[in-house]
Short mmCIF file of C-alpha atoms in Angstrom, two decimals:
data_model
loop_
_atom_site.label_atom_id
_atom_site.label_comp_id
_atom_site.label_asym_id
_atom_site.label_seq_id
_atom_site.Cartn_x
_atom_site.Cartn_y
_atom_site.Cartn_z
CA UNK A 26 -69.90 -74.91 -28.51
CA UNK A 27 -66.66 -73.82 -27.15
CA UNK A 28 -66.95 -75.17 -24.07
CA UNK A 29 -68.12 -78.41 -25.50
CA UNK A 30 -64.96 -78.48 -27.66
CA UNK A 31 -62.28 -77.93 -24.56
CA UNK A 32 -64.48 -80.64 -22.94
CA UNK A 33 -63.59 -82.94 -25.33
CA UNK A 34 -59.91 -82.20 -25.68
CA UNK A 35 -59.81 -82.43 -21.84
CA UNK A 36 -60.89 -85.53 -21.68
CA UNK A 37 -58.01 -87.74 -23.19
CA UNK A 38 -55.94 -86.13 -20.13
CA UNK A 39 -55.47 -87.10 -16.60
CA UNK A 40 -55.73 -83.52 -15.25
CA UNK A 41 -58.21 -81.99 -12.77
CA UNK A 42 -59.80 -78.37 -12.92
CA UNK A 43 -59.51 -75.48 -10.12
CA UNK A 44 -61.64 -72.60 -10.65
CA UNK A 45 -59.51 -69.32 -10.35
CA UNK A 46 -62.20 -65.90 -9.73
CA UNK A 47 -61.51 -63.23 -11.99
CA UNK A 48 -60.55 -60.83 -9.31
CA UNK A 49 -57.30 -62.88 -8.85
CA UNK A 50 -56.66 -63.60 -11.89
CA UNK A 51 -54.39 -60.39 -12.36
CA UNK A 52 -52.93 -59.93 -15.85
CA UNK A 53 -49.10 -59.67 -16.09
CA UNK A 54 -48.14 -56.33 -16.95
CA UNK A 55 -46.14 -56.09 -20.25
CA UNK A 56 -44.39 -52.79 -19.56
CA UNK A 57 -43.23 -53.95 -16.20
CA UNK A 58 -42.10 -57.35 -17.38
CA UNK A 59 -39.47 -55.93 -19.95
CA UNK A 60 -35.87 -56.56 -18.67
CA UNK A 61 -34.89 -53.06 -20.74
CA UNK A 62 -37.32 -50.93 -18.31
CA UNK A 63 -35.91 -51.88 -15.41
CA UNK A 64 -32.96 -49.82 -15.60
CA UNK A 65 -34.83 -47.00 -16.50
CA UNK A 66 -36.76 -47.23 -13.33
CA UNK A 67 -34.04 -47.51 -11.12
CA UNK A 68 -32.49 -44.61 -12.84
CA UNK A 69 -35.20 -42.54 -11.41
CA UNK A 70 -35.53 -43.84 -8.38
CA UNK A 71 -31.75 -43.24 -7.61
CA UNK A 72 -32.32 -39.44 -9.73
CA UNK A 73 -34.52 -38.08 -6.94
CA UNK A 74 -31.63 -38.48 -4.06
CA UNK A 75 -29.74 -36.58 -7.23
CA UNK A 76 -31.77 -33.89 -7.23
CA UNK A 77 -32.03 -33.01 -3.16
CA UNK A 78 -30.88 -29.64 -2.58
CA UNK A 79 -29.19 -29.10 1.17
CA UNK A 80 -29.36 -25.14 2.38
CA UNK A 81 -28.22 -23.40 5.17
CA UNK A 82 -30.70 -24.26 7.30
CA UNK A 83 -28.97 -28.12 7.25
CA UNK A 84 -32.88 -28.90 5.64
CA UNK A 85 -32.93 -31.20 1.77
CA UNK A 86 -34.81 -29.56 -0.51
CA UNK A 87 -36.41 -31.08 -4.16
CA UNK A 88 -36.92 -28.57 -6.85
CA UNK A 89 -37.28 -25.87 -4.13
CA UNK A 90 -39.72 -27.99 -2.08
CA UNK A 91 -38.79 -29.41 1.90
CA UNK A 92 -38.07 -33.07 1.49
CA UNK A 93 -39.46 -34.49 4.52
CA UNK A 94 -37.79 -38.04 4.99
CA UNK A 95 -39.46 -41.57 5.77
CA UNK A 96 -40.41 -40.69 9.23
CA UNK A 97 -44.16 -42.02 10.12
CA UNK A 98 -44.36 -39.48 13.11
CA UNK A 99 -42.73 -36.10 11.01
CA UNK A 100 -44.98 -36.76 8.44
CA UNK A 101 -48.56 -37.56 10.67
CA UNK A 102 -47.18 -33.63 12.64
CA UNK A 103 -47.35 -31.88 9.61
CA UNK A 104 -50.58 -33.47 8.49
CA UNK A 105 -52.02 -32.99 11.72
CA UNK A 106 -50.93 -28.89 11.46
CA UNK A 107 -52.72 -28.69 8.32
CA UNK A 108 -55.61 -30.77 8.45
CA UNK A 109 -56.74 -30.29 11.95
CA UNK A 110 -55.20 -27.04 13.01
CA UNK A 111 -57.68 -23.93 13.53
CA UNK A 112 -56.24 -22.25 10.16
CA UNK A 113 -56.83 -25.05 8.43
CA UNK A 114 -60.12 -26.89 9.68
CA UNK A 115 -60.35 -30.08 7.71
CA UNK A 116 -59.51 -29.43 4.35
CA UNK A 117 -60.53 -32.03 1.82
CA UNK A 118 -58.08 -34.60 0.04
CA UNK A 119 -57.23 -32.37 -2.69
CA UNK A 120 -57.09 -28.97 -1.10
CA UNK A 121 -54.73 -30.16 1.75
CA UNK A 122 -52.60 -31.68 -0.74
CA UNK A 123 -52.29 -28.61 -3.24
CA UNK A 124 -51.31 -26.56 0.04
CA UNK A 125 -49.01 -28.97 0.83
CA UNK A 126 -47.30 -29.39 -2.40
CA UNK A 127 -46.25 -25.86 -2.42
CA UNK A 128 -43.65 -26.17 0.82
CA UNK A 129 -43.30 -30.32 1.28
CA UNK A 130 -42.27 -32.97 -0.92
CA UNK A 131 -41.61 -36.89 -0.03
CA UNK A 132 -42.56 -40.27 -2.06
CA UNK A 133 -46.21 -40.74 -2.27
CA UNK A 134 -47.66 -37.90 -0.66
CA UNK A 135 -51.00 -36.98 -2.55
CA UNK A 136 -51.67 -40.81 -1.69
CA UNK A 137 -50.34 -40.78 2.22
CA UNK A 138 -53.00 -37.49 2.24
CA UNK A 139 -55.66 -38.96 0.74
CA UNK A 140 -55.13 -41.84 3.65
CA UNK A 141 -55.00 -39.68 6.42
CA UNK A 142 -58.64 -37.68 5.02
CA UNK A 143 -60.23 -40.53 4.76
CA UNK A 144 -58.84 -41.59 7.94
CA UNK A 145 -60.30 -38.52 9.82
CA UNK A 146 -62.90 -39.58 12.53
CA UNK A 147 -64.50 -35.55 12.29
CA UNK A 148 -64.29 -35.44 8.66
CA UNK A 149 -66.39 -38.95 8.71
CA UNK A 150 -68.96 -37.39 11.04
CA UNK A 151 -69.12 -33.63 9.74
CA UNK A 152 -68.76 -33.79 6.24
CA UNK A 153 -71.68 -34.17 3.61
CA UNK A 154 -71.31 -36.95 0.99
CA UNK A 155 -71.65 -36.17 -2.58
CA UNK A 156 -72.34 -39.36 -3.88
CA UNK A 157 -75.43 -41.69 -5.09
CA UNK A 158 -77.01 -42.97 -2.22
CA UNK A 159 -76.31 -46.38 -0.88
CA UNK A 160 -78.10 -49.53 -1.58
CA UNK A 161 -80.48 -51.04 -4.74
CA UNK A 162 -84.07 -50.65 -4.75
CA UNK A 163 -85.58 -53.77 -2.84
CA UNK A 164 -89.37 -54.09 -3.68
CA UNK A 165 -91.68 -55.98 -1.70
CA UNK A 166 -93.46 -59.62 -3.30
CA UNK A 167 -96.49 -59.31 -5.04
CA UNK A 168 -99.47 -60.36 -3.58
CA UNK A 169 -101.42 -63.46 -4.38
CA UNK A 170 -105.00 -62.74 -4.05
CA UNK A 171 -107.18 -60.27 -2.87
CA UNK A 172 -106.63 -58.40 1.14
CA UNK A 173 -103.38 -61.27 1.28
CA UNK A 174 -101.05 -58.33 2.86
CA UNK A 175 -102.81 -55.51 4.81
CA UNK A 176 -101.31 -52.71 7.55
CA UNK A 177 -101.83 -49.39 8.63
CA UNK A 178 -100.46 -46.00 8.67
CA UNK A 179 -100.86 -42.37 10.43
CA UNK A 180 -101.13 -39.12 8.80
CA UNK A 181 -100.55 -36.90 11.75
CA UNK A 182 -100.10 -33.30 12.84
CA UNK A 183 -102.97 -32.25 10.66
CA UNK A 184 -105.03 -28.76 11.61
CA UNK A 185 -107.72 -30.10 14.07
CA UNK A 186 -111.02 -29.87 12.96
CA UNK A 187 -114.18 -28.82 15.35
CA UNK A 188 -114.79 -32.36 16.08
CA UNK A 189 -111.58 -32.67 17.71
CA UNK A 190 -109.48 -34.76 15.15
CA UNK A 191 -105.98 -34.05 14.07
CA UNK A 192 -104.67 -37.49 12.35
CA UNK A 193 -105.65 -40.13 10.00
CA UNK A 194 -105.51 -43.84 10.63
CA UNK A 195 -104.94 -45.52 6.62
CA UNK A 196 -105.84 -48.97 6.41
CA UNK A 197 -104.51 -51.22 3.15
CA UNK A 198 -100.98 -51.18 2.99
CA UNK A 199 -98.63 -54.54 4.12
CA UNK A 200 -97.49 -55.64 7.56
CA UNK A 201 -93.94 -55.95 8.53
CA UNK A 202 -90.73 -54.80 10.28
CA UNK A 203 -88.87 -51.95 8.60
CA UNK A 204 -85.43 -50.07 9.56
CA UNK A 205 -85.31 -47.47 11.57
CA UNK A 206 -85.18 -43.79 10.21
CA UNK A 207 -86.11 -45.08 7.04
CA UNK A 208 -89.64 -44.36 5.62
CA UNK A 209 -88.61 -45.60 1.97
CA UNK A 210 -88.92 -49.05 3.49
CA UNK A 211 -92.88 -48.86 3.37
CA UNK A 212 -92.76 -46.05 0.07
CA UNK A 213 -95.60 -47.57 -1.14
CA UNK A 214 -97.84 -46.34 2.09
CA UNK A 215 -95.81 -43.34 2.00
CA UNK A 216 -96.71 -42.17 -2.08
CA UNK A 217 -100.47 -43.22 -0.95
CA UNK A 218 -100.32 -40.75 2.36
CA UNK A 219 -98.96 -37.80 -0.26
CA UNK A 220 -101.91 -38.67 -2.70
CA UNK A 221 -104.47 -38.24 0.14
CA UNK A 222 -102.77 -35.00 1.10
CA UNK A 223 -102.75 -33.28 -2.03
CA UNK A 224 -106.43 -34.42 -2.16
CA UNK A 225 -107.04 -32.83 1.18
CA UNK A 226 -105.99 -30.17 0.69
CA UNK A 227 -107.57 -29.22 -2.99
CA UNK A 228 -111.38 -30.20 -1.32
CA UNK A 229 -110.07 -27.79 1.54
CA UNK A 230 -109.22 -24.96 -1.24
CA UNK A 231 -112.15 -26.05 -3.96
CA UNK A 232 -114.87 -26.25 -0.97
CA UNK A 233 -113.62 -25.17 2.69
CA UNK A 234 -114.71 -26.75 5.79
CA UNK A 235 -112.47 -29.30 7.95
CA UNK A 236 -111.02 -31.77 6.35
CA UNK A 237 -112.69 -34.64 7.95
CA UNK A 238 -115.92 -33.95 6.43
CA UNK A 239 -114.32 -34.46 3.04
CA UNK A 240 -112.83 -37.61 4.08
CA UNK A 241 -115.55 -40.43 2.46
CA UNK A 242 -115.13 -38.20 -1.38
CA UNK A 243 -111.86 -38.69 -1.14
CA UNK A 244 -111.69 -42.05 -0.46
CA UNK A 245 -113.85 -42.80 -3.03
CA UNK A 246 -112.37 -40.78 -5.27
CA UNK A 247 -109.33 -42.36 -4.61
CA UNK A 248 -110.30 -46.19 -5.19
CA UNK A 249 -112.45 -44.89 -8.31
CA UNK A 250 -109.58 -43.44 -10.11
CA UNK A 251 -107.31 -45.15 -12.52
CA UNK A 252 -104.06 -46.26 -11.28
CA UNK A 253 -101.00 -46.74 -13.39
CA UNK A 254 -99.65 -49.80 -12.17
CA UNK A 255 -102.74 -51.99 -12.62
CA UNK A 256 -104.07 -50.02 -15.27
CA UNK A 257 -107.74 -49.99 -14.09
CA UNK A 258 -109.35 -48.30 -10.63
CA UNK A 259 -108.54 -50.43 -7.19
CA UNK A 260 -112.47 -50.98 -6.83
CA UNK A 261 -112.79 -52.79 -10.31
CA UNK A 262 -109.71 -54.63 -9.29
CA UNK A 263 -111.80 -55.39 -6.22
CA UNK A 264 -115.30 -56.08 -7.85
CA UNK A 265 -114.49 -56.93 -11.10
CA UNK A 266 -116.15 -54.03 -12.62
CA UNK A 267 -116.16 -49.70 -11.99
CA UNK A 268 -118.42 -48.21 -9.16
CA UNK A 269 -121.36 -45.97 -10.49
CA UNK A 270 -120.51 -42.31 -10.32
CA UNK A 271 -121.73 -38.91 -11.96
CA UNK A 272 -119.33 -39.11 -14.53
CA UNK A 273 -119.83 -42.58 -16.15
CA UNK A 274 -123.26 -43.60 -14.11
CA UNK A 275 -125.01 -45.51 -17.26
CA UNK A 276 -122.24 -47.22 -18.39
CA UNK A 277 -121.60 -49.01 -15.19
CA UNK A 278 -123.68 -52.62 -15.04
CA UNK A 279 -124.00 -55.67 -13.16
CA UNK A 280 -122.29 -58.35 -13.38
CA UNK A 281 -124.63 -61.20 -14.68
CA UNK A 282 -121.64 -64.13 -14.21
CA UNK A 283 -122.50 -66.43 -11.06
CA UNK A 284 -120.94 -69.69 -9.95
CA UNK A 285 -118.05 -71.31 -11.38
CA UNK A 286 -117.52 -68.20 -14.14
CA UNK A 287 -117.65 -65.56 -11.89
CA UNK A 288 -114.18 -67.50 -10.34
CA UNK A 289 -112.60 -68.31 -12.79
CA UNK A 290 -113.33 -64.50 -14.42
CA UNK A 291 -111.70 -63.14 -11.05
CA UNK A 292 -108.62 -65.40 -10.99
CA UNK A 293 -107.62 -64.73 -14.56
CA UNK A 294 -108.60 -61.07 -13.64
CA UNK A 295 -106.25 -61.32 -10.59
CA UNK A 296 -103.36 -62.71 -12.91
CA UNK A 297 -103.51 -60.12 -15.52
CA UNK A 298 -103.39 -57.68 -12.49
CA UNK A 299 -100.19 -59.74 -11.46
CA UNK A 300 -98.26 -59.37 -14.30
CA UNK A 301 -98.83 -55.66 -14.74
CA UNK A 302 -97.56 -54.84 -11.31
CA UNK A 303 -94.49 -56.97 -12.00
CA UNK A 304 -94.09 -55.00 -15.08
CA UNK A 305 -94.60 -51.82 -13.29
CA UNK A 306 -92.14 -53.08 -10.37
CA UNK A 307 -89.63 -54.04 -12.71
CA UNK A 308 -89.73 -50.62 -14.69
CA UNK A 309 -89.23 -48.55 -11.33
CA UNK A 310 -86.59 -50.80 -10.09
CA UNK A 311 -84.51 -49.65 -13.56
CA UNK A 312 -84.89 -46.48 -12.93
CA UNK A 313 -84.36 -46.24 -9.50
CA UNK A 314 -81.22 -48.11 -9.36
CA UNK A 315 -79.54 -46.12 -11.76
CA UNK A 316 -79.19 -42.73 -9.16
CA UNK A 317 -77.92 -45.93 -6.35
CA UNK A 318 -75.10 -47.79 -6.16
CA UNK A 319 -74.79 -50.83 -4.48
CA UNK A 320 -73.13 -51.30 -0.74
CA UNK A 321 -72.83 -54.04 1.20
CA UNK A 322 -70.56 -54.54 4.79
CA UNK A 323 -69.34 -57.63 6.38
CA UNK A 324 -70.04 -58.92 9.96
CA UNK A 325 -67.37 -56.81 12.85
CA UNK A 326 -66.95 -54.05 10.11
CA UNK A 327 -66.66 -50.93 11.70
CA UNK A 328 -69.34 -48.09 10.53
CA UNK A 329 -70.63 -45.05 11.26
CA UNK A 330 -74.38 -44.67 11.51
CA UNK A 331 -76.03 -41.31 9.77
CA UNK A 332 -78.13 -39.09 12.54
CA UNK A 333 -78.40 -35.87 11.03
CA UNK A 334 -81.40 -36.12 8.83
CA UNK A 335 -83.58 -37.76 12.19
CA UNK A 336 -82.21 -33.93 14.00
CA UNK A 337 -82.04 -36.27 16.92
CA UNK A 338 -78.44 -35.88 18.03
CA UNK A 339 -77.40 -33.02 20.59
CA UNK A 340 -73.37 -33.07 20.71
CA UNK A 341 -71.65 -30.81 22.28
CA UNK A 342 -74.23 -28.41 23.32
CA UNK A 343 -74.89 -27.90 19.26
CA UNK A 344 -77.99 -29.30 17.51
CA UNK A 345 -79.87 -28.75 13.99
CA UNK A 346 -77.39 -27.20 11.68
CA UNK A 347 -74.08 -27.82 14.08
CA UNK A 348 -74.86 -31.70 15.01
CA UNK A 349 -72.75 -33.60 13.35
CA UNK A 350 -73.99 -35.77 10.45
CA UNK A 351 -73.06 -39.31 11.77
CA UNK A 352 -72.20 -40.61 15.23
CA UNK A 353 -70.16 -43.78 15.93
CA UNK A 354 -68.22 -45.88 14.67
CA UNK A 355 -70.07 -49.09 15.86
CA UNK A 356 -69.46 -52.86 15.17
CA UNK A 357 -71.94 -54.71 12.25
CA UNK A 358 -73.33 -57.77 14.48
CA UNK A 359 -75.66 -58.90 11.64
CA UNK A 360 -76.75 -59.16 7.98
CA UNK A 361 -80.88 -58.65 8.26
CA UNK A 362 -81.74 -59.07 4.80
CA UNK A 363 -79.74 -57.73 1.72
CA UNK A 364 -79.71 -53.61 2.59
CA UNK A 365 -80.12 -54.15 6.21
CA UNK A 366 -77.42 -54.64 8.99
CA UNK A 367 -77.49 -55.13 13.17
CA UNK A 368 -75.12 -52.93 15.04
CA UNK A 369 -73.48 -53.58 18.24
CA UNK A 370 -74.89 -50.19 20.33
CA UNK A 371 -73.34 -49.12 23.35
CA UNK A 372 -75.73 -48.56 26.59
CA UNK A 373 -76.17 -45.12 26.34
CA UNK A 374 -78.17 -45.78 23.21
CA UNK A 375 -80.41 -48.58 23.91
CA UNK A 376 -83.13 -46.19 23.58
CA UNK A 377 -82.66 -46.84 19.49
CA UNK A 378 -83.20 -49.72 17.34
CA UNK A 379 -80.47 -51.41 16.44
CA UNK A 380 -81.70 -52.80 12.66
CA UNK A 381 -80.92 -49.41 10.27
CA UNK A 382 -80.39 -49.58 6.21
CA UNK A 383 -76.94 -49.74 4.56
CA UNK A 384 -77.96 -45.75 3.17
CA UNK A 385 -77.74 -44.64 6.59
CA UNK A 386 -74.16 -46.24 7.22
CA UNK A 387 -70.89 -45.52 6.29
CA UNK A 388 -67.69 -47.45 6.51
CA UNK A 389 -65.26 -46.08 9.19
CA UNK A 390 -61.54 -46.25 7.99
CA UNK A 391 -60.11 -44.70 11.10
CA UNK A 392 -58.32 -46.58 13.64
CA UNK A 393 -59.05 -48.87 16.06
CA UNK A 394 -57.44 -47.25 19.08
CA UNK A 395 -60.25 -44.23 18.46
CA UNK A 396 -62.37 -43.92 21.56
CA UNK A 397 -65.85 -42.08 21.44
CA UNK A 398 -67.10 -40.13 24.42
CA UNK A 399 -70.96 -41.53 24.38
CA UNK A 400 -71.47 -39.18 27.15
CA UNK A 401 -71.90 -36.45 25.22
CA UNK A 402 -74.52 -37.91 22.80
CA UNK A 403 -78.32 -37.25 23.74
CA UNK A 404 -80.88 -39.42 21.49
CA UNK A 405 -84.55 -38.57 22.60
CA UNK A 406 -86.42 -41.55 22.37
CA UNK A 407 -88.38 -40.51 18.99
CA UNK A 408 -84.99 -39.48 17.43
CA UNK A 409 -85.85 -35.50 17.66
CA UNK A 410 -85.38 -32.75 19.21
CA UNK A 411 -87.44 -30.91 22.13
CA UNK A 412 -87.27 -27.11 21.45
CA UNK A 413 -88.93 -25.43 24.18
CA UNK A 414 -90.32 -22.28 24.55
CA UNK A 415 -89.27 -19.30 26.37
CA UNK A 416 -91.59 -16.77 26.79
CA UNK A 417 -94.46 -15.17 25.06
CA UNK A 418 -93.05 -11.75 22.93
CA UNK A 419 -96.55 -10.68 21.57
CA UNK A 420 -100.24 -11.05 21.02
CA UNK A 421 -102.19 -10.94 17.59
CA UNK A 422 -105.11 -12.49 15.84
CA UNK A 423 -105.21 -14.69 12.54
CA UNK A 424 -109.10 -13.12 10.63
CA UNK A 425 -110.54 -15.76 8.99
CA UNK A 426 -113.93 -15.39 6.84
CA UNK A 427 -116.36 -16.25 9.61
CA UNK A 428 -114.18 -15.69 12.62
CA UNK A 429 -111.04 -14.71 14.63
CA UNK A 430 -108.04 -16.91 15.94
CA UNK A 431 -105.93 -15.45 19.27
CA UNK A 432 -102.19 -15.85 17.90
CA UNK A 433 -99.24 -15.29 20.16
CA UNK A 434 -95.45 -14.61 18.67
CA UNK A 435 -93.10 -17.18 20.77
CA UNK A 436 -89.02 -17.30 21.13
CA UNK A 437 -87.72 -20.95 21.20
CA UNK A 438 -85.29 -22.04 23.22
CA UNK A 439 -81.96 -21.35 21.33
CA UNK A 440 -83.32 -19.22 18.71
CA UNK A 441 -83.28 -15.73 17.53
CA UNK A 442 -85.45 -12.87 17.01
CA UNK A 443 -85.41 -13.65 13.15
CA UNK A 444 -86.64 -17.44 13.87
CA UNK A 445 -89.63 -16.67 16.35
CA UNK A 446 -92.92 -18.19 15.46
CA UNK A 447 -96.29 -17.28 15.66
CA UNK A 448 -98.99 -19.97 17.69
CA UNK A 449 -102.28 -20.63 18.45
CA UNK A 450 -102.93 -19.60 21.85
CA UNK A 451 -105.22 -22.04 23.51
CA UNK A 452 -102.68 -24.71 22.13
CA UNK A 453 -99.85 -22.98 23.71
CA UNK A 454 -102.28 -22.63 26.86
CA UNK A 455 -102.90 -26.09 27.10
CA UNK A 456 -99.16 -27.26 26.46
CA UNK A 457 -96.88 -24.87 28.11
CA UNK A 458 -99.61 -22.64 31.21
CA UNK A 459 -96.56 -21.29 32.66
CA UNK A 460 -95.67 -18.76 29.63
CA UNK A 461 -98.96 -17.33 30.79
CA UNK A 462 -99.38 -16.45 34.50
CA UNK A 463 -98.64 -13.45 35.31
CA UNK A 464 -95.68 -12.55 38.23
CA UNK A 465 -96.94 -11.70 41.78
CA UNK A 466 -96.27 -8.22 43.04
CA UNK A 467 -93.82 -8.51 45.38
#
């Protein structure tokens, strides 16, 4: 109604209307617009040349503090001294500023500090961010009907079993591109892969054997079982009605509905299915966005791209604990969806894909002129790093109920005596046969 009202006041003038965003639209300060503060301001202003202090030492000094004057190149020294300086070692914001404060005094300086921190290419790479993590939930579309979206998934690095298998090939989840380094892209096949683990191993506990022979249980125990966001099993979803089993093997019919019922039974089925994952979607999407906060970059931004978690960056001669947390800064070439951005990668990493999410970026505030030695960054192929052993320190066996594992205790390249690790021997046989031949007489 109040719209409609200025619309019809409007309309017995000749004018035109220019929309003006809120963001510029900045509100006139009252304080600063009264003609009576004015003088007051420049009272102070002029009070601080008042109050310098010169010494013997021919040095100004404000209440007891070194007044360093507008000099861009005095001031960036004695940042430089205690910020990068090996008795200071990249302090943050505040503590380099509470130091200072103590000796120094000029116009501005906790907010000249806070510039030059957040200007710090090491402090970008090294330091660990306290903060929600970057970009909103994004969930993937509902499907329409039934076996619509379907991919695939490994569960790897499992114990191998006497048959010889040591991974898991799950069938049922979408197909599509994701980011790289990013397995919350396809969460949904990644909560299903922890599900089948747990089961795995309780069957292993509850009944021993390998793992493969439980396999077919848990699968069906898996499809049989209610699930939360459709709020039946996935095989009544499926069938339309709950597979026989030992617990509920009488109540279990079926279905006598044929032809045109049995169709339209399915698609109203289907919808009622639809709306409850929508509900279920919308109800993680609240909660998951309130421990995010939203990010976005623009194409030619400049950003650093987060390594550490992969432990796929080797810098310096350091890795694992030492590598530094980012690496960079690199150009944004392209938006690829709304929490995904194309960088501009030099040569030396072509090895990588180029498509990562905004979590794993971070905006680079230092300067331009900054060059990056790429020759000192080593990116295997997989993003990790290959540890390799050294030699063999001692022999043992793992007892088992029914029989007797060879063990052998093996130093890593880089390691200590505290971090050695104990193997299976015929692996280590098969992987690495030079830790065990034995030196020639000479």
């Amino acid at each position: 109604m109040r719209q409609r009202r200025w619309v019809e006041l409007l309309t017995d003038y000749d004018c035109e209307i220019r929309y003006h965003p809120g963001k510029a639209n900045v509100v006139a300060d009252a304080l600063s617009r009264k003609e009576p503060v004015k003088p007051i301001c420049a009272d102070l202003d002029c009070g601080v040349e008042g109050k310098l202090e010169p010494r013997t030492d021919w040095v100004l000094y404000f209440n007891g503090r070194m007044w360093i004057p507008k000099s861009e190149e005095l001031r960036t020294l004695i940042c430089d001294e205690a910020h990068k300086s090996r008795y200071s070692v990249h302090p943050g914001a505040d503590k380099m500023y509470q130091d200072l404060r103590t000796s120094y005094w000029w116009p501005g300086m906790k907010k000249d500090i806070a510039l030059y921190v957040g200007k710090c290419l090491t402090c970008s790479k090294v330091k660990a961010e306290h903060q929600k993590p970057s970009g909103l939930l994004q969930q993937p579309e509902i499907p329409q009907w039934k076996w619509e979206q379907i991919s695939m998934d490994f569960i790897t690095k499992l114990p191998r079993t006497p048959r010889g298998f040591d991974s898991i090939w799950a069938l049922g989840t979408r197909v599509n591109l994701s980011t790289a380094y990013h397995p919350q892209t396809d969460g949904q096949s990644e909560r299903t892969i922890q599900t089948l683990e747990d089961m795995l191993r309780s069957c292993v506990i509850d009944f021993g054997g390998s793992w493969d022979t439980h396999l077919p249980l848990i699968e069906f125990s898996y499809n049989n079982s209610y699930h939360t966001s459709i709020q039946c099993a996935p095989f009544e979803a499926l069938y339309g009605r709950k597979c026989r089993s030992p617990v509920c093997w009488t109540e279990v019919g079926d279905s006598q509905v044929v032809g045109p019922e049995l169709i339209q039974e399915t698609t109203d089925k289907i919808t009622i299915i639809q709306s409850r994952l929508k509900a279920a979607r919308d109800r993680k999407k609240s909660y998951a966005d309130r421990r995010r906060k939203p990010l976005e970059f623009q194409v030619g931004d400049r950003v650093l791209l987060k390594v550490s978690p992969c432990k796929g960056v080797v810098r310096f001669g350091k890795k694992g604990k030492l590598a530094p947390r980012y690496v960079g800064p690199f150009e944004i070439l392209e938006r690829i969806g709304p929490v995904a951005y194309k960088l501009k990668l030099p040569v030396e990493l072509s090895n990588v894909h180029d498509t990562f999410h905004v979590s794993n970026l971070k905006k680079c505030l230092a300067d331009h002129d900054v060059q990056i030695p790429f020759e000192d960054i080593q990116i295997q192929n997989n993003m990790q790093f290959i540890e390799r052993p050294v030699e063999i320190m001692d022999h043992g066996l793992k007892k088992l109920k029914r029989n007797r594992i060879p063990i052998v205790k093996v130093r890593w390249e880089g390691k200590r005596g505290a971090e050695f690790t104990w193997e299976r021997e015929d692996q280590m046989k098969l992987k690495y046969p030079h830790l065990f031949t034995v030196p020639s007489a000479s």
